[in-house]
Amino acid sequence: MTRYIPVRETILGGAILVLLLLISSRFSGFVAPSNLANVFNDTAPLIILALGQMVVILTRCIDLSVAANLALTGMAVAMINVAMPGLPIPVIIAIAVLLGAIMGAINGVLVWKLAIPPIVVTLGTMTIFRGIIFLISDGKWVNSHEMSPAFTDFPRMLLLGLPVLSWAAIITIILFGIMMARTQFGRSIFAVGGNPHAAVYTGIDVGKTQFWAFVVSGALAGLTGYLWVSRFAVAYVDIAGGFELEVVAACVIGGISIAGGVGSVGGAVLGAIFLGVVKNALPVVNISPFWQLAISGSAILIAVAFNARAGRTKGRIILKEAEAAQ
Amino acid sequence: EDDVRIALVVKALGIGFFEAAAEGAKEAAEELGNVEIIYTGPTDTTAEGQIEVINALIAQQVDAIAISANDTDALVPALQRAMQRGITVISWDSGVAPEGRQLHLNPSSNPLIGNMIIKLAADHLPDGGDVALLSATTTSTNQNIWMEEMNKVMGNYPGIEVVATVYGDDLADKSYREATGLMQSYPDLDAIIAPTSVGIVAAAQAVVDAGKVGEVNVTGLGLPSEMAGAIESGASKSFAIWNPIDLGYSATMLAYELSQNGVEATAGAEVPMGRMGSLTLDENSEGAMADPFVYDASNIDQFKSIF
Amino acid sequence: MTDATQTRHVPDRLNSRAARIFKSWEALLLAVAIAIFVINSFASPYFLSAWNLSDATFNFTEKAMIAFAMALLIISGEIDLSVASIIALASTAMGLALQYGAGTPELVIIGLTVGVLCGAFNGFFVTVLGLPSIVVTIGTMSLFRGISFIILGDDAFRGYPSSFSWFGQGYIYWVFTVEMLLFVIIAIIYGVLLHKTNFGRAVYAIGNNPTGALFSGIRVQRVKFILFLLTGLMSGIAAVCLTSRLGSTRPSIATGMELEVVTMVVLGGVNILGGSGTIPGVVIAAFVMGLVTFGLGLLNVPGIVMSIFIGLLLIGVIALPRLWAMAAARRKS
Amino acid sequence: MSTRPAPPISPDVSPMVSMDMITKTFPGVKALDEVKLDLYPGQVTALVGENGAGKSTTVKILTGIYQPNGGTIRIDGDPISFATPNDAAKAGITAIHQETVLFDELSVAENIYIGHAPRTRFGLIDTVQMHRSAAKLLADIGAPFSSHTQLRDLGIANKHLVAIARALSVDARVVIMDEPTAALSHKEIEELYELVEALKSQGKAILFISHKFDEIFRIADRYAVFRDGAFVGDGRIDDISEGELVTMMVGRSVDQIFPQSDHEIGEEVLKVVGYEHPTEFADINFTLNRGEILGFYGLVGAGRSEFMQALFGITRPSKGVCRVNGDIKVIRSPADAVSNGIVYVPEDRGKQGAIIGLPIFQNITLPSLGKTSRSGFLKLAEEFKLAREYSQRLDLRAAALDQDVGNLSGGNQQKVVIAKWLATQPQVIILDEPTKGIDIGSKAAVHEFMSELAAQGLSVIMVSSEIPEIIGMSDRVIVMRDGRIAAELAKDDLSPETLVRHAAGITTDGAAA
Ligand SMILES: Nc1ncnc2c1ncn2[C@@H]1O[C@H](COP(=O)(O)OP(=O)(O)OP(=O)(O)O)[C@@H](O)[C@H]1O
Ligand SMILES: Nc1ncnc2c1ncn2[C@@H]1O[C@H](COP(=O)(O)OP(=O)(O)OP(=O)(O)O)[C@@H](O)[C@H]1O
Ligand SMILES: [Mg+2]
Ligand SMILES: [Mg+2]
């Protein structure tokens, strides 16, 4: 009956608790509820992006362009805000999601219609999107005082004690939970990644499903683009540089199989939170900044090695089955 | 072509500070008349990227290269080759080791900057207090020199204690997180000193978000255009910077003098730099342009639209 | 068993050799390379100069050395994203040895050894623990560079002996650099290894079907482990060249190079999913990338705009033939 | 044979589905050349043909997976074309494909209903309803597992039952079964036959593809024969004899009698002592002699393949030794096995056998590269020579030797795998279900070939689940049950009853052990 207990998620959840315990032994303030809420808030963008990336990875693709997409959308909405400060925030968010989705769709079309491997497509669009930011911004920054107060205040607004940024992550988690478990699209994603050949036979259009996975990932990157730029109150070419690898790392730590088909919403979220805790704890537990990179690298390796152990198939166990039958 | 071509090579394009410096370079070019400015830099702040840029400039046989270096030492061989091919090489802002350039233009004297950043914090802490440093990357030459100079004069500021140094890698999100971390680890923190234009903005934002405006003062080196919001919100009471326009202007003037007017960059030499007077070189062929200038609520509006 | 009249004759080959070469990816890429060369020589008066072209080769030689080993690794179905970090660690190790008075030969040996050790570390995780390489090397990418940071902090190692600078700054004859010579030698070695040896055949077999290769008696894990070692070794060689060229070591050395190496390999027609690709393709791709960056550099196009071109090239070179084929198919029907 | 009701439909009834002049080409191969095929309501049409005759291709065209290059498909007389599998499903055509095309990561119910799951009012999947319907379907076909089971926890045979349930979950008018019984046990096959009868009585048109003649003659009403992608003939099954059908299919008459082996059995070549695996098998002891064909019989899932893979070095036994020619050999990898002259032709051709993506000749020479190369450097001419020799010996059907092996039919892929191993000139060859999914003509060829090999002094281990083949070919048989050896039987003791009795663990009085 072990299969009803999600092994990976439990181990990862345990690892996060152990980590928190360790941190609190060096700095007890870290586990105060208010600080944990802060950590969650800080991790929210990573959670949102990891969920988008999860969908893409589940379909046997990878999206390396999320960070560039985020930066381009962020810059675009920041510039729109500067040009039209009166534009209401919901409109800004709609534009961000749409822009992101369009960029995701570009990736998706190239994967779907031209059958170019996703890693190649998104490696290409990653550099192209970054370059476009430079072209539209002329390399200039958009600074906090240029943005409208409504624009920068939105992600910080408190609702029931939590900032909107955190709520954005929570709502995304809930929506994804429902989508992956209870919709045709969600189940198709597992099917396409688990056995693309069989998916074709069952009438699931593999390319189209991958296309929509990219659109979802792109839309979330767009949303995060706005949240990021408004939270840090600055937009420039390099924001979130290299963040794509962190997003992939979160998925991988969360047990999303890079080979597709295996993974869960809970895993992706926990993977992101694990990284978020490490990143937020390092500055406060007085570890030399020079150690940070090596520590996060080791964390990824250890988590992945653990995951692999937990997920290893145990063969058929003919002998056991035979005994059980008697 | 008979134009004198001077290349202004920066750490990376798209940083406000360098954009402003490019303005200054163009101003100098106009003043000189027959100068063409090539404003260029790599994709990201790496030495290898700058070397590729330098190779392309050598190939074009530009007359002079004025560079703000991503790495003191790594650029030396490439720049030496440029000099062998008859190109004048100077560094400005962030320096190159003496073998790799003819002279180096410091924006201001390093001891002055070191003193300035701690003074800005101390001025608002008459009874002393805890301060922390938020630097750029661990390898940024100029940041490290300034912090070193600052440590030398700490004795003049009794009661002020530096409790930590963290690195934001000139990334907004990392600097923000580091600043947040500082405020958590040191609840009694009184000031964050960020001698980097990316870090200071992110730190100010972190202070606002933590609701610690008035408790934690963010100061250091920043650009008025980027810091206007922080001054307005009160997260930063004051900060300093030299004028990047003047810096680009001076660097261009110096490069021109060396390449066209046969001026030798030797110790003690005085190299003219247009409206900025002249640069006196020390034994390392280095010189400082001017004192940093302090910006606060009283003058920020006047400058925020300029650079 | 069956009588001879029933036995069918199966010809050796479907297409002639000429047809295969003409239709190949390499032919297309070569055409692109020549076009870029011609465009460059019209676009900038400085382009057609022996010394300038020689300088331009530095834009790709070190990356290409790694790209050859990476090509084999990718053909076998794995990938190594830690190569740039291996460079950092190998360079740091050399710098450390320098502090203890190592001379040029020792420095080179240390650089290569650290490269191989890092490769072995990756190889261990992938072949012994059976973890996906993309994941492992995303981890070691942080770990290896992280160790450099621990050792070096904000410092730098400098003062390499002048004899050491030969690797990255030396010339063999006239404009021909030491790095170019290394590039040519390594290209030939890898070309022969992949296309003319049993080992190369095993690499293809593994890339196409690892289980099938195992069931055919190929020591799959051993071959993959060797490929990781080779990639580490090449990163070590690149570390020697780059350190020698820069004359100093900082932990941030070669940041972001891994993606350029992968781009070069993919542009060279290696299937990122494994199973196919050639060394001549990678050689031409190295030139294409070098020519594009140098040509645009001469026009003082900012680096970030240059990367748009590389991105477009990467997608375009794969997309155009497919679009072409699709259009042709449509016209036919 | 059971009493079968005579076809209730008169011969002049019009077909429900009719394919006409259908052509399908792949690069270098014309898989179908203007073939025709008619399916009648309430009748089972058996499609027979050699490997690569184009049977599965026809199925894929009928289900919208491939689009034909020419020809027409009519349903009830109206021309129709399927751009996607969904179009075919909408037209009421459903299929159990030759390969199991299911999803390990999904539950059984989801596998059955993916693509057409019941929805709630909000458009979400109605899981309760889905499991309820799935459970009913599973009960109908006698599947012994729950709809909540993860598919990956099922064995091959049970997976096949899921595939059958899936095909039945849509309310189809046309049901296609491409070798549905290949992986099923005797009991499950009987249940499938009942199901076919039920479908027939509901007036559905059924296309049944099989290489097993007994079942064709048992359940089919009509037949259609393809040869090399071309239509040969069709008609009522009652109007044709087995021999005539075989002749139509192969183009010549085939001796269906197992070759009477005149091979001599020599000294001991292989001795396995106390082989044991922590979870899969235990206590395996046997010897194998030169020139002997040793059959391994057992029910599907008895662990024969697992043991053979351990002997071949894919997995490692936890205990036990293996002697080759009297010397103890440690076999830790297939490479070790090959160098000791032991080779293995796996059951799963697609994944473990052929290396799809590599040309035929490279597949054949892969384990023999040591012979065709000089000090590690390839010699293409030698490779082609070797490949040519063995592809001719096995009568391989292919366009060229540098063609991708993936474009061959299943049977021809199997030939490439056997050719690959014969080229290494082994001492012991293990054939795991060597004739599974192989047409009757090739099957006879494989059998003949096997005894030829034995005559040449090669020792053969043949794993098979087909009783006639086991009895006809083996000099000696080992029966496995639940990971252990249940019996070792000499040639004279072989009878279908004894084999089944030992394999199923039934004691002489008929009760289960
Ligand atoms: N995707 C494909 N690409 C190229 N050739 C193919 C493809 N699919 C099938 N073929 C070729 O088409 C022919 C018919 O194959 P098909 O699978 O229909 O045979 P089959 O009658 O089902 O044989 P078997 O009894 O072995 O299953 C074969 O020659 C095969 O090589
Ligand atoms: N539940 C399962 N999980 C994983 N692999 C399986 C499973 N069932 C079967 N297989 C694999 O599929 C192939 C066919 O299995 P099969 O059902 O024939 O059992 P087997 O162990 O090979 O026993 P035998 O050969 O005695 O029938 C084998 O390679 C086996 O390893
Ligand atoms: Mg078939
Ligand atoms: Mg088996």
GROMACS .gro file of N, CA and C in nm, chain A residues 265-300:
model
  108
  265VAL      N    1   0.227   1.842  -0.841
  265VAL     CA    2   0.221   1.983  -0.801
  265VAL      C    3   0.290   2.000  -0.665
  266GLY      N    4   0.258   1.909  -0.572
  266GLY     CA    5   0.318   1.917  -0.439
  266GLY      C    6   0.470   1.913  -0.447
  267GLY      N    7   0.522   1.825  -0.532
  267GLY     CA    8   0.667   1.814  -0.546
  267GLY      C    9   0.729   1.944  -0.594
  268ALA      N   10   0.671   2.000  -0.698
  268ALA     CA   11   0.727   2.124  -0.753
  268ALA      C   12   0.726   2.234  -0.648
  269VAL      N   13   0.614   2.245  -0.574
  269VAL     CA   14   0.604   2.350  -0.473
  269VAL      C   15   0.708   2.328  -0.363
  270LEU      N   16   0.718   2.204  -0.315
  270LEU     CA   17   0.815   2.177  -0.209
  270LEU      C   18   0.958   2.200  -0.258
  271GLY      N   19   0.984   2.160  -0.383
  271GLY     CA   20   1.117   2.184  -0.439
  271GLY      C   21   1.151   2.332  -0.438
  272ALA      N   22   1.054   2.414  -0.477
  272ALA     CA   23   1.077   2.559  -0.479
  272ALA      C   24   1.096   2.609  -0.336
  273ILE      N   25   1.016   2.561  -0.244
  273ILE     CA   26   1.027   2.608  -0.106
  273ILE      C   27   1.162   2.567  -0.046
  274PHE      N   28   1.206   2.446  -0.079
  274PHE     CA   29   1.336   2.400  -0.031
  274PHE      C   30   1.445   2.499  -0.073
  275LEU      N   31   1.447   2.532  -0.201
  275LEU     CA   32   1.547   2.627  -0.249
  275LEU      C   33   1.528   2.763  -0.184
  276GLY      N   34   1.401   2.803  -0.169
  276GLY     CA   35   1.371   2.932  -0.110
  276GLY      C   36   1.425   2.940   0.032
  277VAL      N   37   1.405   2.833   0.108
  277VAL     CA   38   1.454   2.832   0.247
  277VAL      C   39   1.606   2.843   0.248
  278VAL      N   40   1.671   2.763   0.162
  278VAL     CA   41   1.819   2.768   0.158
  278VAL      C   42   1.865   2.909   0.125
  279LYS      N   43   1.804   2.968   0.022
  279LYS     CA   44   1.850   3.099  -0.022
  279LYS      C   45   1.828   3.206   0.085
  280ASN      N   46   1.714   3.195   0.155
  280ASN     CA   47   1.685   3.297   0.256
  280ASN      C   48   1.763   3.274   0.384
  281ALA      N   49   1.796   3.148   0.409
  281ALA     CA   50   1.865   3.120   0.534
  281ALA      C   51   2.013   3.157   0.526
  282LEU      N   52   2.073   3.133   0.410
  282LEU     CA   53   2.217   3.156   0.399
  282LEU      C   54   2.259   3.296   0.445
  283PRO      N   55   2.189   3.402   0.404
  283PRO     CA   56   2.232   3.534   0.449
  283PRO      C   57   2.221   3.553   0.601
  284VAL      N   58   2.129   3.479   0.666
  284VAL     CA   59   2.109   3.508   0.809
  284VAL      C   60   2.185   3.416   0.902
  285VAL      N   61   2.232   3.301   0.854
  285VAL     CA   62   2.300   3.213   0.949
  285VAL      C   63   2.451   3.234   0.949
  286ASN      N   64   2.491   3.347   0.888
  286ASN     CA   65   2.631   3.383   0.901
  286ASN      C   66   2.725   3.285   0.835
  287ILE      N   67   2.686   3.237   0.719
  287ILE     CA   68   2.779   3.154   0.645
  287ILE      C   69   2.847   3.245   0.544
  288SER      N   70   2.976   3.229   0.531
  288SER     CA   71   3.050   3.317   0.442
  288SER      C   72   2.984   3.318   0.305
  289PRO      N   73   2.969   3.435   0.247
  289PRO     CA   74   2.903   3.442   0.117
  289PRO      C   75   2.973   3.355   0.013
  290PHE      N   76   3.102   3.333   0.035
  290PHE     CA   77   3.176   3.255  -0.064
  290PHE      C   78   3.136   3.107  -0.062
  291TRP      N   79   3.068   3.066   0.044
  291TRP     CA   80   3.027   2.926   0.053
  291TRP      C   81   2.890   2.901  -0.010
  292GLN      N   82   2.817   3.010  -0.037
  292GLN     CA   83   2.678   2.993  -0.078
  292GLN      C   84   2.660   2.907  -0.202
  293LEU      N   85   2.741   2.934  -0.304
  293LEU     CA   86   2.724   2.865  -0.431
  293LEU      C   87   2.747   2.715  -0.413
  294ALA      N   88   2.854   2.682  -0.343
  294ALA     CA   89   2.886   2.540  -0.323
  294ALA      C   90   2.776   2.471  -0.245
  295ILE      N   91   2.721   2.542  -0.146
  295ILE     CA   92   2.616   2.480  -0.065
  295ILE      C   93   2.491   2.454  -0.149
  296SER      N   94   2.451   2.553  -0.231
  296SER     CA   95   2.329   2.526  -0.308
  296SER      C   96   2.353   2.417  -0.411
  297GLY      N   97   2.475   2.411  -0.465
  297GLY     CA   98   2.507   2.303  -0.558
  297GLY      C   99   2.495   2.167  -0.490
  298SER      N  100   2.551   2.156  -0.371
  298SER     CA  101   2.546   2.029  -0.299
  298SER      C  102   2.402   1.994  -0.266
  299ALA      N  103   2.323   2.096  -0.228
  299ALA     CA  104   2.183   2.070  -0.193
  299ALA      C  105   2.111   2.004  -0.311
  300ILE      N  106   2.136   2.055  -0.431
  300ILE     CA  107   2.070   1.998  -0.548
  300ILE      C  108   2.112   1.852  -0.565
   0.00000   0.00000   0.00000
